[in-house]
PDB file of C-alpha atoms in Angstrom:
ATOM      1  CA  MET A1385       0.046  -0.170  -0.380  1.00  0.00           C
ATOM      2  CA  GLN A1386       2.856   2.289   0.671  1.00  0.00           C
ATOM      3  CA  GLU A1387       4.536   1.838  -2.720  1.00  0.00           C
ATOM      4  CA  GLU A1388       1.276   2.579  -4.562  1.00  0.00           C
ATOM      5  CA  GLN A1389       0.726   5.161  -2.539  1.00  0.00           C
ATOM      6  CA  THR A1390       4.050   6.921  -3.127  1.00  0.00           C
ATOM      7  CA  LYS A1391       3.434   6.381  -7.105  1.00  0.00           C
ATOM      8  CA  ASN A1392       0.038   8.199  -6.904  1.00  0.00           C
ATOM      9  CA  ASP A1393       1.789  10.983  -4.809  1.00  0.00           C
ATOM     10  CA  ASN A1394       4.373  11.389  -7.647  1.00  0.00           C
ATOM     11  CA  SER A1395       1.849  11.332 -10.503  1.00  0.00           C
ATOM     12  CA  GLY A1396      -0.066  14.321  -8.308  1.00  0.00           C
ATOM     13  CA  GLN A1397      -3.046  12.319  -7.595  1.00  0.00           C
ATOM     14  CA  ALA A1398      -4.391  10.501  -3.946  1.00  0.00           C
ATOM     15  CA  GLN A1399      -5.500   7.171  -5.151  1.00  0.00           C
ATOM     16  CA  ALA A1400      -7.226   4.875  -2.575  1.00  0.00           C
ATOM     17  CA  GLU A1401      -7.190   1.667  -4.308  1.00  0.00           C
ATOM     18  CA  THR A1402      -5.078  -1.459  -3.502  1.00  0.00           C
ATOM     19  CA  PRO A1403      -2.221  -2.569  -5.718  1.00  0.00           C
ATOM     20  CA  ALA A1404      -4.541  -4.939  -7.108  1.00  0.00           C
ATOM     21  CA  GLU A1405      -7.208  -2.600  -7.723  1.00  0.00           C
ATOM     22  CA  SER A1406      -4.445  -0.270  -9.249  1.00  0.00           C
ATOM     23  CA  LYS A1407      -3.467  -2.678 -11.977  1.00  0.00           C
ATOM     24  CA  ARG A1408      -6.293  -3.659 -13.382  1.00  0.00           C
ATOM     25  CA  GLU A1409      -7.824   0.022 -13.512  1.00  0.00           C
ATOM     26  CA  GLN A1410      -6.062   3.172 -13.295  1.00  0.00           C
ATOM     27  CA  SER A1411      -7.130   6.998 -13.475  1.00  0.00           C
ATOM     28  CA  SER A1412      -6.212   8.802 -16.485  1.00  0.00           C
ATOM     29  CA  ILE A1413      -7.254  12.330 -15.620  1.00  0.00           C
ATOM     30  CA  GLN A1414      -6.033  14.271 -12.180  1.00  0.00           C
ATOM     31  CA  PHE A1415      -8.496  14.757  -9.392  1.00  0.00           C
ATOM     32  CA  PRO A1416      -8.109  15.119  -5.658  1.00  0.00           C
ATOM     33  CA  TYR A1417      -9.549  12.704  -3.285  1.00  0.00           C
ATOM     34  CA  GLY A1418     -10.018  15.453  -0.558  1.00  0.00           C
ATOM     35  CA  ASP A1419     -12.246  18.830  -1.332  1.00  0.00           C
ATOM     36  CA  LEU A1420     -11.005  22.653  -2.093  1.00  0.00           C
ATOM     37  CA  ASP A1421     -11.672  23.409   1.804  1.00  0.00           C
ATOM     38  CA  ASP A1422      -8.718  20.610   2.365  1.00  0.00           C
ATOM     39  CA  ALA A1423      -6.279  22.024   0.069  1.00  0.00           C
ATOM     40  CA  VAL A1424      -6.773  25.528   1.367  1.00  0.00           C
ATOM     41  CA  GLN A1425      -6.310  24.647   4.736  1.00  0.00           C
ATOM     42  CA  LEU A1426      -2.809  22.829   3.950  1.00  0.00           C
ATOM     43  CA  ALA A1427      -1.705  25.597   1.952  1.00  0.00           C
ATOM     44  CA  LYS A1428      -2.578  28.126   5.079  1.00  0.00           C
ATOM     45  CA  ALA A1429      -0.657  25.289   7.332  1.00  0.00           C
ATOM     46  CA  VAL A1430       2.298  25.798   5.326  1.00  0.00           C
ATOM     47  CA  HIS A1431       2.182  29.603   5.548  1.00  0.00           C
ATOM     48  CA  GLU A1432       1.851  29.445   9.049  1.00  0.00           C
ATOM     49  CA  VAL A1433       4.623  27.633   9.741  1.00  0.00           C
ATOM     50  CA  GLY A1434       7.373  29.153   7.282  1.00  0.00           C
ATOM     51  CA  GLY A1435       5.584  31.627   5.339  1.00  0.00           C
ATOM     52  CA  GLN A1436       6.118  30.462   1.417  1.00  0.00           C
ATOM     53  CA  SER A1437       7.703  27.388   2.297  1.00  0.00           C
ATOM     54  CA  CYS A1438       8.551  24.357   5.053  1.00  0.00           C
ATOM     55  CA  GLN A1439       9.847  21.328   5.474  1.00  0.00           C
ATOM     56  CA  VAL A1440       7.144  18.542   5.509  1.00  0.00           C
ATOM     57  CA  GLU A1441       8.284  16.881   8.402  1.00  0.00           C
ATOM     58  CA  GLN A1442       7.519  20.629  10.036  1.00  0.00           C
ATOM     59  CA  LEU A1443       4.128  20.766   8.499  1.00  0.00           C
ATOM     60  CA  ALA A1444       3.450  17.237   9.775  1.00  0.00           C
ATOM     61  CA  GLY A1445       4.759  18.511  13.416  1.00  0.00           C
ATOM     62  CA  HIS A1446       2.460  21.841  12.911  1.00  0.00           C
ATOM     63  CA  LEU A1447      -0.418  19.108  12.275  1.00  0.00           C
ATOM     64  CA  LYS A1448       0.703  16.931  14.739  1.00  0.00           C
ATOM     65  CA  VAL A1449       0.600  13.944  12.629  1.00  0.00           C
ATOM     66  CA  ALA A1450       3.784  11.356  11.420  1.00  0.00           C
ATOM     67  CA  ALA A1451       5.001  12.469   8.389  1.00  0.00           C
ATOM     68  CA  SER A1452       5.841   9.147   7.275  1.00  0.00           C
ATOM     69  CA  GLY A1453       2.116   8.267   7.564  1.00  0.00           C
ATOM     70  CA  GLY A1454      -0.136   7.568   4.703  1.00  0.00           C
ATOM     71  CA  ALA A1455      -2.754   9.386   5.337  1.00  0.00           C
ATOM     72  CA  PHE A1456      -0.423  12.568   5.728  1.00  0.00           C
ATOM     73  CA  ARG A1457       1.140  11.948   2.523  1.00  0.00           C
ATOM     74  CA  ALA A1458      -2.223  11.719   0.921  1.00  0.00           C
ATOM     75  CA  ARG A1459      -3.371  15.143   2.177  1.00  0.00           C
ATOM     76  CA  LEU A1460      -0.424  16.431   0.697  1.00  0.00           C
ATOM     77  CA  ALA A1461      -1.661  15.419  -2.715  1.00  0.00           C
ATOM     78  CA  TYR A1462      -4.898  17.802  -2.553  1.00  0.00           C
ATOM     79  CA  PRO A1463      -3.351  21.158  -2.671  1.00  0.00           C
ATOM     80  CA  ARG A1464      -0.551  19.879  -5.440  1.00  0.00           C
ATOM     81  CA  VAL A1465      -3.400  19.070  -7.454  1.00  0.00           C
ATOM     82  CA  PHE A1466      -5.629  22.377  -7.109  1.00  0.00           C
ATOM     83  CA  GLY A1467      -2.467  24.066  -7.994  1.00  0.00           C
ATOM     84  CA  LEU A1468      -1.611  25.707  -4.339  1.00  0.00           C
ATOM     85  CA  VAL A1469       1.707  23.793  -3.402  1.00  0.00           C
ATOM     86  CA  GLU A1470       4.725  22.365  -5.244  1.00  0.00           C
ATOM     87  CA  ALA A1471       6.792  19.558  -3.410  1.00  0.00           C
ATOM     88  CA  GLU A1472      10.366  19.115  -3.785  1.00  0.00           C
ATOM     89  CA  ARG A1473      13.150  17.182  -2.135  1.00  0.00           C
ATOM     90  CA  GLY A1474      11.201  17.285   1.235  1.00  0.00           C
ATOM     91  CA  THR A1475      10.345  21.098   1.168  1.00  0.00           C
ATOM     92  CA  ILE A1476       6.891  21.982   0.195  1.00  0.00           C
ATOM     93  CA  SER A1477       6.166  25.437  -1.196  1.00  0.00           C
ATOM     94  CA  LEU A1478       3.457  27.744  -1.845  1.00  0.00           C
ATOM     95  CA  THR A1479       2.798  28.626  -5.662  1.00  0.00           C
ATOM     96  CA  GLN A1480       1.795  32.034  -6.920  1.00  0.00           C
ATOM     97  CA  LEU A1481      -2.036  30.641  -6.341  1.00  0.00           C
ATOM     98  CA  GLY A1482      -1.305  29.415  -2.927  1.00  0.00           C
ATOM     99  CA  LEU A1483      -0.045  32.352  -1.857  1.00  0.00           C
ATOM    100  CA  ARG A1484      -3.107  34.484  -3.035  1.00  0.00           C
ATOM    101  CA  ILE A1485      -5.175  31.677  -1.445  1.00  0.00           C
ATOM    102  CA  VAL A1486      -3.655  32.414   2.079  1.00  0.00           C
ATOM    103  CA  ASP A1487      -4.328  36.035   1.490  1.00  0.00           C
ATOM    104  CA  PRO A1488      -8.093  37.204   2.818  1.00  0.00           C
ATOM    105  CA  ASN A1489      -8.109  39.747   0.078  1.00  0.00           C
ATOM    106  CA  GLN A1490      -7.531  37.408  -2.705  1.00  0.00           C
ATOM    107  CA  GLU A1491      -8.991  34.167  -1.834  1.00  0.00           C
ATOM    108  CA  THR A1492     -12.135  34.442  -3.070  1.00  0.00           C
ATOM    109  CA  ALA A1493     -10.716  35.201  -7.051  1.00  0.00           C
ATOM    110  CA  ALA A1494      -8.105  32.253  -6.246  1.00  0.00           C
ATOM    111  CA  ARG A1495     -10.425  29.663  -4.953  1.00  0.00           C
ATOM    112  CA  ILE A1496     -12.005  30.007  -8.442  1.00  0.00           C
ATOM    113  CA  GLU A1497      -9.091  29.520 -10.163  1.00  0.00           C
ATOM    114  CA  ALA A1498      -7.902  26.857  -8.102  1.00  0.00           C
ATOM    115  CA  PHE A1499     -11.250  24.476  -8.984  1.00  0.00           C
ATOM    116  CA  LEU A1500     -10.541  25.145 -12.287  1.00  0.00           C
ATOM    117  CA  THR A1501      -6.756  23.895 -12.022  1.00  0.00           C
ATOM    118  CA  VAL A1502      -8.136  20.510 -11.346  1.00  0.00           C
ATOM    119  CA  PRO A1503      -7.974  18.956 -15.139  1.00  0.00           C
ATOM    120  CA  LEU A1504     -11.466  16.691 -14.328  1.00  0.00           C
ATOM    121  CA  TYR A1505     -13.242  19.766 -12.908  1.00  0.00           C
ATOM    122  CA  LYS A1506     -12.334  22.041 -15.864  1.00  0.00           C
ATOM    123  CA  ALA A1507     -13.494  19.302 -18.395  1.00  0.00           C
ATOM    124  CA  ILE A1508     -16.665  19.325 -16.738  1.00  0.00           C
ATOM    125  CA  TYR A1509     -17.230  23.095 -16.338  1.00  0.00           C
ATOM    126  CA  ASP A1510     -16.177  23.412 -20.087  1.00  0.00           C
ATOM    127  CA  LYS A1511     -18.572  21.109 -21.289  1.00  0.00           C
ATOM    128  CA  TYR A1512     -21.430  21.992 -19.070  1.00  0.00           C
ATOM    129  CA  LYS A1513     -20.988  25.771 -19.033  1.00  0.00           C
ATOM    130  CA  GLY A1514     -24.395  27.333 -19.680  1.00  0.00           C
ATOM    131  CA  TYR A1515     -26.280  23.803 -19.233  1.00  0.00           C
ATOM    132  CA  THR A1516     -27.493  21.810 -16.351  1.00  0.00           C
ATOM    133  CA  LEU A1517     -25.424  19.205 -15.050  1.00  0.00           C
ATOM    134  CA  PRO A1518     -26.449  15.552 -15.247  1.00  0.00           C
ATOM    135  CA  PRO A1519     -27.994  13.805 -12.340  1.00  0.00           C
ATOM    136  CA  PRO A1520     -25.520  12.193 -10.037  1.00  0.00           C
ATOM    137  CA  ALA A1521     -24.891   8.953 -11.941  1.00  0.00           C
ATOM    138  CA  ALA A1522     -25.162  10.020 -15.155  1.00  0.00           C
ATOM    139  CA  LEU A1523     -22.427  12.715 -14.043  1.00  0.00           C
ATOM    140  CA  GLU A1524     -20.264   9.747 -12.684  1.00  0.00           C
ATOM    141  CA  ARG A1525     -20.615   7.983 -16.071  1.00  0.00           C
ATOM    142  CA  GLU A1526     -19.096  11.253 -17.630  1.00  0.00           C
ATOM    143  CA  MET A1527     -16.267  11.254 -15.196  1.00  0.00           C
ATOM    144  CA  ALA A1528     -15.812   7.625 -16.389  1.00  0.00           C
ATOM    145  CA  GLY A1529     -15.459   8.861 -19.681  1.00  0.00           C
ATOM    146  CA  LEU A1530     -12.951  11.474 -18.903  1.00  0.00           C
ATOM    147  CA  GLY A1531     -10.515   8.752 -17.430  1.00  0.00           C
ATOM    148  CA  VAL A1532     -12.017   8.053 -13.837  1.00  0.00           C
ATOM    149  CA  SER A1533     -11.959   4.875 -13.121  1.00  0.00           C
ATOM    150  CA  SER A1534     -15.001   2.819 -12.233  1.00  0.00           C
ATOM    151  CA  LYS A1535     -13.626   2.206  -8.824  1.00  0.00           C
ATOM    152  CA  GLN A1536     -13.415   6.090  -8.220  1.00  0.00           C
ATOM    153  CA  LYS A1537     -15.859   7.702  -9.911  1.00  0.00           C
ATOM    154  CA  ASP A1538     -18.420   7.653  -7.161  1.00  0.00           C
ATOM    155  CA  LYS A1539     -15.882   9.326  -4.442  1.00  0.00           C
ATOM    156  CA  ALA A1540     -14.544  11.693  -7.293  1.00  0.00           C
ATOM    157  CA  ARG A1541     -18.023  13.510  -7.806  1.00  0.00           C
ATOM    158  CA  GLN A1542     -18.934  13.849  -4.083  1.00  0.00           C
ATOM    159  CA  VAL A1543     -15.163  15.511  -3.789  1.00  0.00           C
ATOM    160  CA  PHE A1544     -16.646  17.579  -6.735  1.00  0.00           C
ATOM    161  CA  ASP A1545     -19.636  18.451  -5.526  1.00  0.00           C
ATOM    162  CA  ARG A1546     -18.290  19.952  -2.120  1.00  0.00           C
ATOM    163  CA  SER A1547     -15.232  21.562  -3.921  1.00  0.00           C
ATOM    164  CA  ALA A1548     -17.610  23.550  -6.524  1.00  0.00           C
ATOM    165  CA  ARG A1549     -19.645  24.383  -3.505  1.00  0.00           C
ATOM    166  CA  GLN A1550     -16.721  25.693  -1.895  1.00  0.00           C
ATOM    167  CA  ALA A1551     -15.513  27.737  -4.725  1.00  0.00           C
ATOM    168  CA  GLY A1552     -18.643  29.321  -5.259  1.00  0.00           C
ATOM    169  CA  PHE A1553     -19.838  27.670  -8.875  1.00  0.00           C
ATOM    170  CA  PHE A1554     -23.556  26.718  -7.181  1.00  0.00           C
ATOM    171  CA  TRP A1555     -24.421  30.287  -6.420  1.00  0.00           C
ATOM    172  CA  ALA A1556     -26.678  30.183  -8.930  1.00  0.00           C
ATOM    173  CA  GLY A1557     -28.071  26.833  -8.450  1.00  0.00           C
ATOM    174  CA  THR A1558     -26.953  23.369  -7.361  1.00  0.00           C
ATOM    175  CA  ASP A1559     -27.883  21.827 -10.738  1.00  0.00           C
ATOM    176  CA  ARG A1560     -25.587  23.848 -12.613  1.00  0.00           C
ATOM    177  CA  LEU A1561     -22.020  25.156 -12.686  1.00  0.00           C
ATOM    178  CA  THR A1562     -21.849  29.378 -12.486  1.00  0.00           C
ATOM    179  CA  LEU A1563     -18.580  31.361 -12.770  1.00  0.00           C
ATOM    180  CA  PRO A1564     -18.867  33.370  -9.491  1.00  0.00           C
ATOM    181  CA  VAL A1565     -18.954  36.824  -9.668  1.00  0.00           C
ATOM    182  CA  VAL A1566     -15.701  38.839  -7.691  1.00  0.00           C
ATOM    183  CA  LYS A1567     -15.801  42.342  -6.397  1.00  0.00           C
ATOM    184  CA  ALA A1568     -12.571  44.045  -6.947  1.00  0.00           C
ATOM    185  CA  LYS A1569     -11.324  45.136  -3.647  1.00  0.00           C
ATOM    186  CA  PRO A1570      -9.382  48.161  -3.981  1.00  0.00           C
ATOM    187  CA  GLU A1571      -6.324  47.142  -1.268  1.00  0.00           C
ATOM    188  CA  THR A1572      -6.107  43.943  -3.305  1.00  0.00           C
ATOM    189  CA  ARG A1573      -2.330  44.505  -3.858  1.00  0.00           C
ATOM    190  CA  PRO A1574      -0.220  46.267  -0.929  1.00  0.00           C
ATOM    191  CA  ILE A1575       0.036  49.800  -2.233  1.00  0.00           C
ATOM    192  CA  GLU A1576       4.141  50.072  -2.411  1.00  0.00           C
ATOM    193  CA  GLU A1577       3.899  46.931  -4.956  1.00  0.00           C
ATOM    194  CA  THR A1578       1.807  48.812  -7.323  1.00  0.00           C
ATOM    195  CA  SER A1579       2.522  52.677  -6.625  1.00  0.00           C
ATOM    196  CA  ASP A1580       5.383  52.760  -9.357  1.00  0.00           C
ATOM    197  CA  SER A1581       3.619  53.563 -12.639  1.00  0.00           C
ATOM    198  CA  THR A1582       6.450  52.077 -14.604  1.00  0.00           C
ATOM    199  CA  ASN A1583       6.473  48.529 -12.642  1.00  0.00           C
ATOM    200  CA  GLY A1584      10.264  48.907 -12.580  1.00  0.00           C
ATOM    201  CA  SER A1585       9.555  47.881 -16.589  1.00  0.00           C
ATOM    202  CA  GLY A1586       9.475  50.943 -18.489  1.00  0.00           C
ATOM    203  CA  ARG A1587       5.922  50.386 -19.125  1.00  0.00           C
ATOM    204  CA  ASN A1588       3.450  52.916 -17.619  1.00  0.00           C
ATOM    205  CA  PHE A1589       0.566  51.723 -16.064  1.00  0.00           C
ATOM    206  CA  GLY A1590      -1.203  54.810 -15.771  1.00  0.00           C
ATOM    207  CA  GLY A1591       0.470  56.674 -13.257  1.00  0.00           C
ATOM    208  CA  GLY A1592      -1.476  59.231 -10.534  1.00  0.00           C
ATOM    209  CA  GLY A1593      -4.657  60.582 -11.346  1.00  0.00           C
ATOM    210  CA  GLY A1594      -7.518  58.971 -11.969  1.00  0.00           C
ATOM    211  CA  ASN A1595     -10.169  57.892  -9.236  1.00  0.00           C
ATOM    212  CA  GLY A1596      -7.782  55.242  -7.576  1.00  0.00           C
ATOM    213  CA  GLY A1597      -9.466  52.255  -9.405  1.00  0.00           C
ATOM    214  CA  GLY A1598      -7.437  51.863 -12.336  1.00  0.00           C
ATOM    215  CA  GLY A1599      -4.432  53.733 -12.285  1.00  0.00           C
ATOM    216  CA  GLY A1600      -5.527  56.412 -15.026  1.00  0.00           C
ATOM    217  CA  LEU A1601      -6.713  53.814 -17.411  1.00  0.00           C
ATOM    218  CA  GLY A1602     -10.191  53.867 -15.794  1.00  0.00           C
ATOM    219  CA  LEU A1603      -9.714  49.798 -15.194  1.00  0.00           C
ATOM    220  CA  ASP A1604     -10.707  47.754 -12.806  1.00  0.00           C
ATOM    221  CA  PRO A1605      -8.579  47.435  -9.565  1.00  0.00           C
ATOM    222  CA  LEU A1606      -7.721  43.601 -10.190  1.00  0.00           C
ATOM    223  CA  LEU A1607      -6.824  43.958 -13.060  1.00  0.00           C
ATOM    224  CA  MET A1608      -4.442  46.786 -12.299  1.00  0.00           C
ATOM    225  CA  ALA A1609      -3.285  44.713  -9.747  1.00  0.00           C
ATOM    226  CA  LEU A1610      -2.865  41.601 -12.000  1.00  0.00           C
ATOM    227  CA  LEU A1611      -0.890  43.835 -14.512  1.00  0.00           C
ATOM    228  CA  GLY A1612       1.483  44.864 -11.902  1.00  0.00           C
ATOM    229  CA  LYS A1613       2.633  41.408 -11.587  1.00  0.00           C
ATOM    230  CA  ILE A1614       4.334  41.025 -15.061  1.00  0.00           C
ATOM    231  CA  PRO A1615       7.718  40.809 -14.320  1.00  0.00           C
ATOM    232  CA  PRO A1616      10.352  43.416 -16.131  1.00  0.00           C
ATOM    233  CA  THR A1617      10.971  43.135 -19.413  1.00  0.00           C
ATOM    234  CA  GLY A1618      14.215  40.673 -19.373  1.00  0.00           C
ATOM    235  CA  ASP A1619      13.556  39.123 -16.438  1.00  0.00           C
ATOM    236  CA  PRO A1620      12.266  35.041 -16.580  1.00  0.00           C
ATOM    237  CA  TRP A1621       8.632  34.636 -16.420  1.00  0.00           C
ATOM    238  CA  PRO A1622       8.623  30.499 -16.525  1.00  0.00           C
ATOM    239  CA  LYS A1623       5.954  28.783 -19.184  1.00  0.00           C
ATOM    240  CA  ASP A1624       3.369  27.545 -16.419  1.00  0.00           C
ATOM    241  CA  GLN A1625       3.580  30.998 -14.553  1.00  0.00           C
ATOM    242  CA  ARG A1626       2.445  33.031 -17.848  1.00  0.00           C
ATOM    243  CA  VAL A1627      -0.553  30.260 -18.629  1.00  0.00           C
ATOM    244  CA  ARG A1628      -1.723  30.719 -14.709  1.00  0.00           C
ATOM    245  CA  TRP A1629      -1.406  34.699 -14.965  1.00  0.00           C
ATOM    246  CA  PHE A1630      -2.987  34.673 -18.397  1.00  0.00           C
ATOM    247  CA  ARG A1631      -6.195  32.430 -17.183  1.00  0.00           C
ATOM    248  CA  THR A1632      -6.513  34.372 -14.046  1.00  0.00           C
ATOM    249  CA  PHE A1633      -6.618  37.847 -16.107  1.00  0.00           C
ATOM    250  CA  ALA A1634      -8.902  36.375 -18.541  1.00  0.00           C
ATOM    251  CA  MET A1635     -11.155  35.042 -15.702  1.00  0.00           C
ATOM    252  CA  ASN A1636     -11.323  38.382 -14.349  1.00  0.00           C
ATOM    253  CA  VAL A1637     -12.185  40.253 -17.299  1.00  0.00           C
ATOM    254  CA  SER A1638     -14.913  37.765 -17.809  1.00  0.00           C
ATOM    255  CA  GLN A1639     -16.231  38.521 -14.382  1.00  0.00           C
ATOM    256  CA  ILE A1640     -15.929  41.834 -14.955  1.00  0.00           C
ATOM    257  CA  TYR A1641     -17.387  42.793 -18.479  1.00  0.00           C
ATOM    258  CA  ASP A1642     -19.116  39.579 -19.466  1.00  0.00           C
ATOM    259  CA  THR A1643     -23.077  40.000 -19.324  1.00  0.00           C
ATOM    260  CA  GLY A1644     -25.700  37.272 -19.762  1.00  0.00           C
ATOM    261  CA  GLU A1645     -25.836  37.707 -23.245  1.00  0.00           C
ATOM    262  CA  GLU A1646     -22.246  37.958 -24.271  1.00  0.00           C
ATOM    263  CA  VAL A1647     -20.079  35.560 -22.835  1.00  0.00           C
ATOM    264  CA  VAL A1648     -16.431  35.216 -24.105  1.00  0.00           C
ATOM    265  CA  ASP A1649     -14.770  31.509 -23.711  1.00  0.00           C
ATOM    266  CA  LEU A1650     -10.836  31.477 -23.823  1.00  0.00           C
ATOM    267  CA  SER A1651      -9.088  28.693 -23.296  1.00  0.00           C
ATOM    268  CA  ILE A1652      -4.775  28.803 -22.747  1.00  0.00           C
ATOM    269  CA  ASN A1653      -2.865  26.043 -22.539  1.00  0.00           C
ATOM    270  CA  LEU A1654       0.757  24.753 -23.177  1.00  0.00           C
ATOM    271  CA  PRO A1655       1.277  22.485 -25.887  1.00  0.00           C
ATOM    272  CA  LYS A1656       1.350  19.213 -24.771  1.00  0.00           C
ATOM    273  CA  ASP A1657       4.987  18.478 -25.833  1.00  0.00           C
ATOM    274  CA  ALA A1658       5.801  22.081 -24.320  1.00  0.00           C
ATOM    275  CA  GLY A1659       9.144  21.822 -22.217  1.00  0.00           C
ATOM    276  CA  GLN A1660       9.668  23.941 -19.194  1.00  0.00           C
TER     277      GLN A1660
END
């Protein structure tokens, strides 16, 4: 069981199968066995222990569990699948999304992005956006068609339901996934991080003036905060971070400008064979 759990942890999934069952059928699409609240709780624990990162054994001590325990190792997989943490050589670190989700001013928007980071959840959202979700049994068959093993589909559907609710996607009704509306907060980013009108890159994002909501460009404060996250020209900006930034920016543009009659659907992904 320990050997099987290690294999699943490395693949970013927390499977709940015996080795014999796993040989017969494995899921081919990523999804967590813990819900979004579980993942956020782990991310906040990392933040409480070490800020941006900590040792796995330190996190286990903080949670008062054994670092070598199978249950703890399985829990570590949850925030990884939601895109909140990365683990390497015994260190668990918050991603940019993880840092946002532990910030009360940004948690709501970050939860939306985290939900859509899960490949299974994104596939279901894309397919049923604007439509009624199928009943539980049919939804489980849909998940099986997307790559969830038959022995895991019931658990996967239950965790999906909880995570969708925790991310706010059921605000218009529990029979459909509806992108939540996030009201921008002027204090989303610290003033000292966005007060430089050129952002250190020679690009002017509006400077002073205006009503303080868009840096002189008349843009929503949340969009201005995201623009302020772009690294200066010449600085490295890894592909996966760029993809997350574009997804977040597109999502917030839709939240601010889309109407019921005019909805823009964008899909931003790296090519499957793209290197890091």
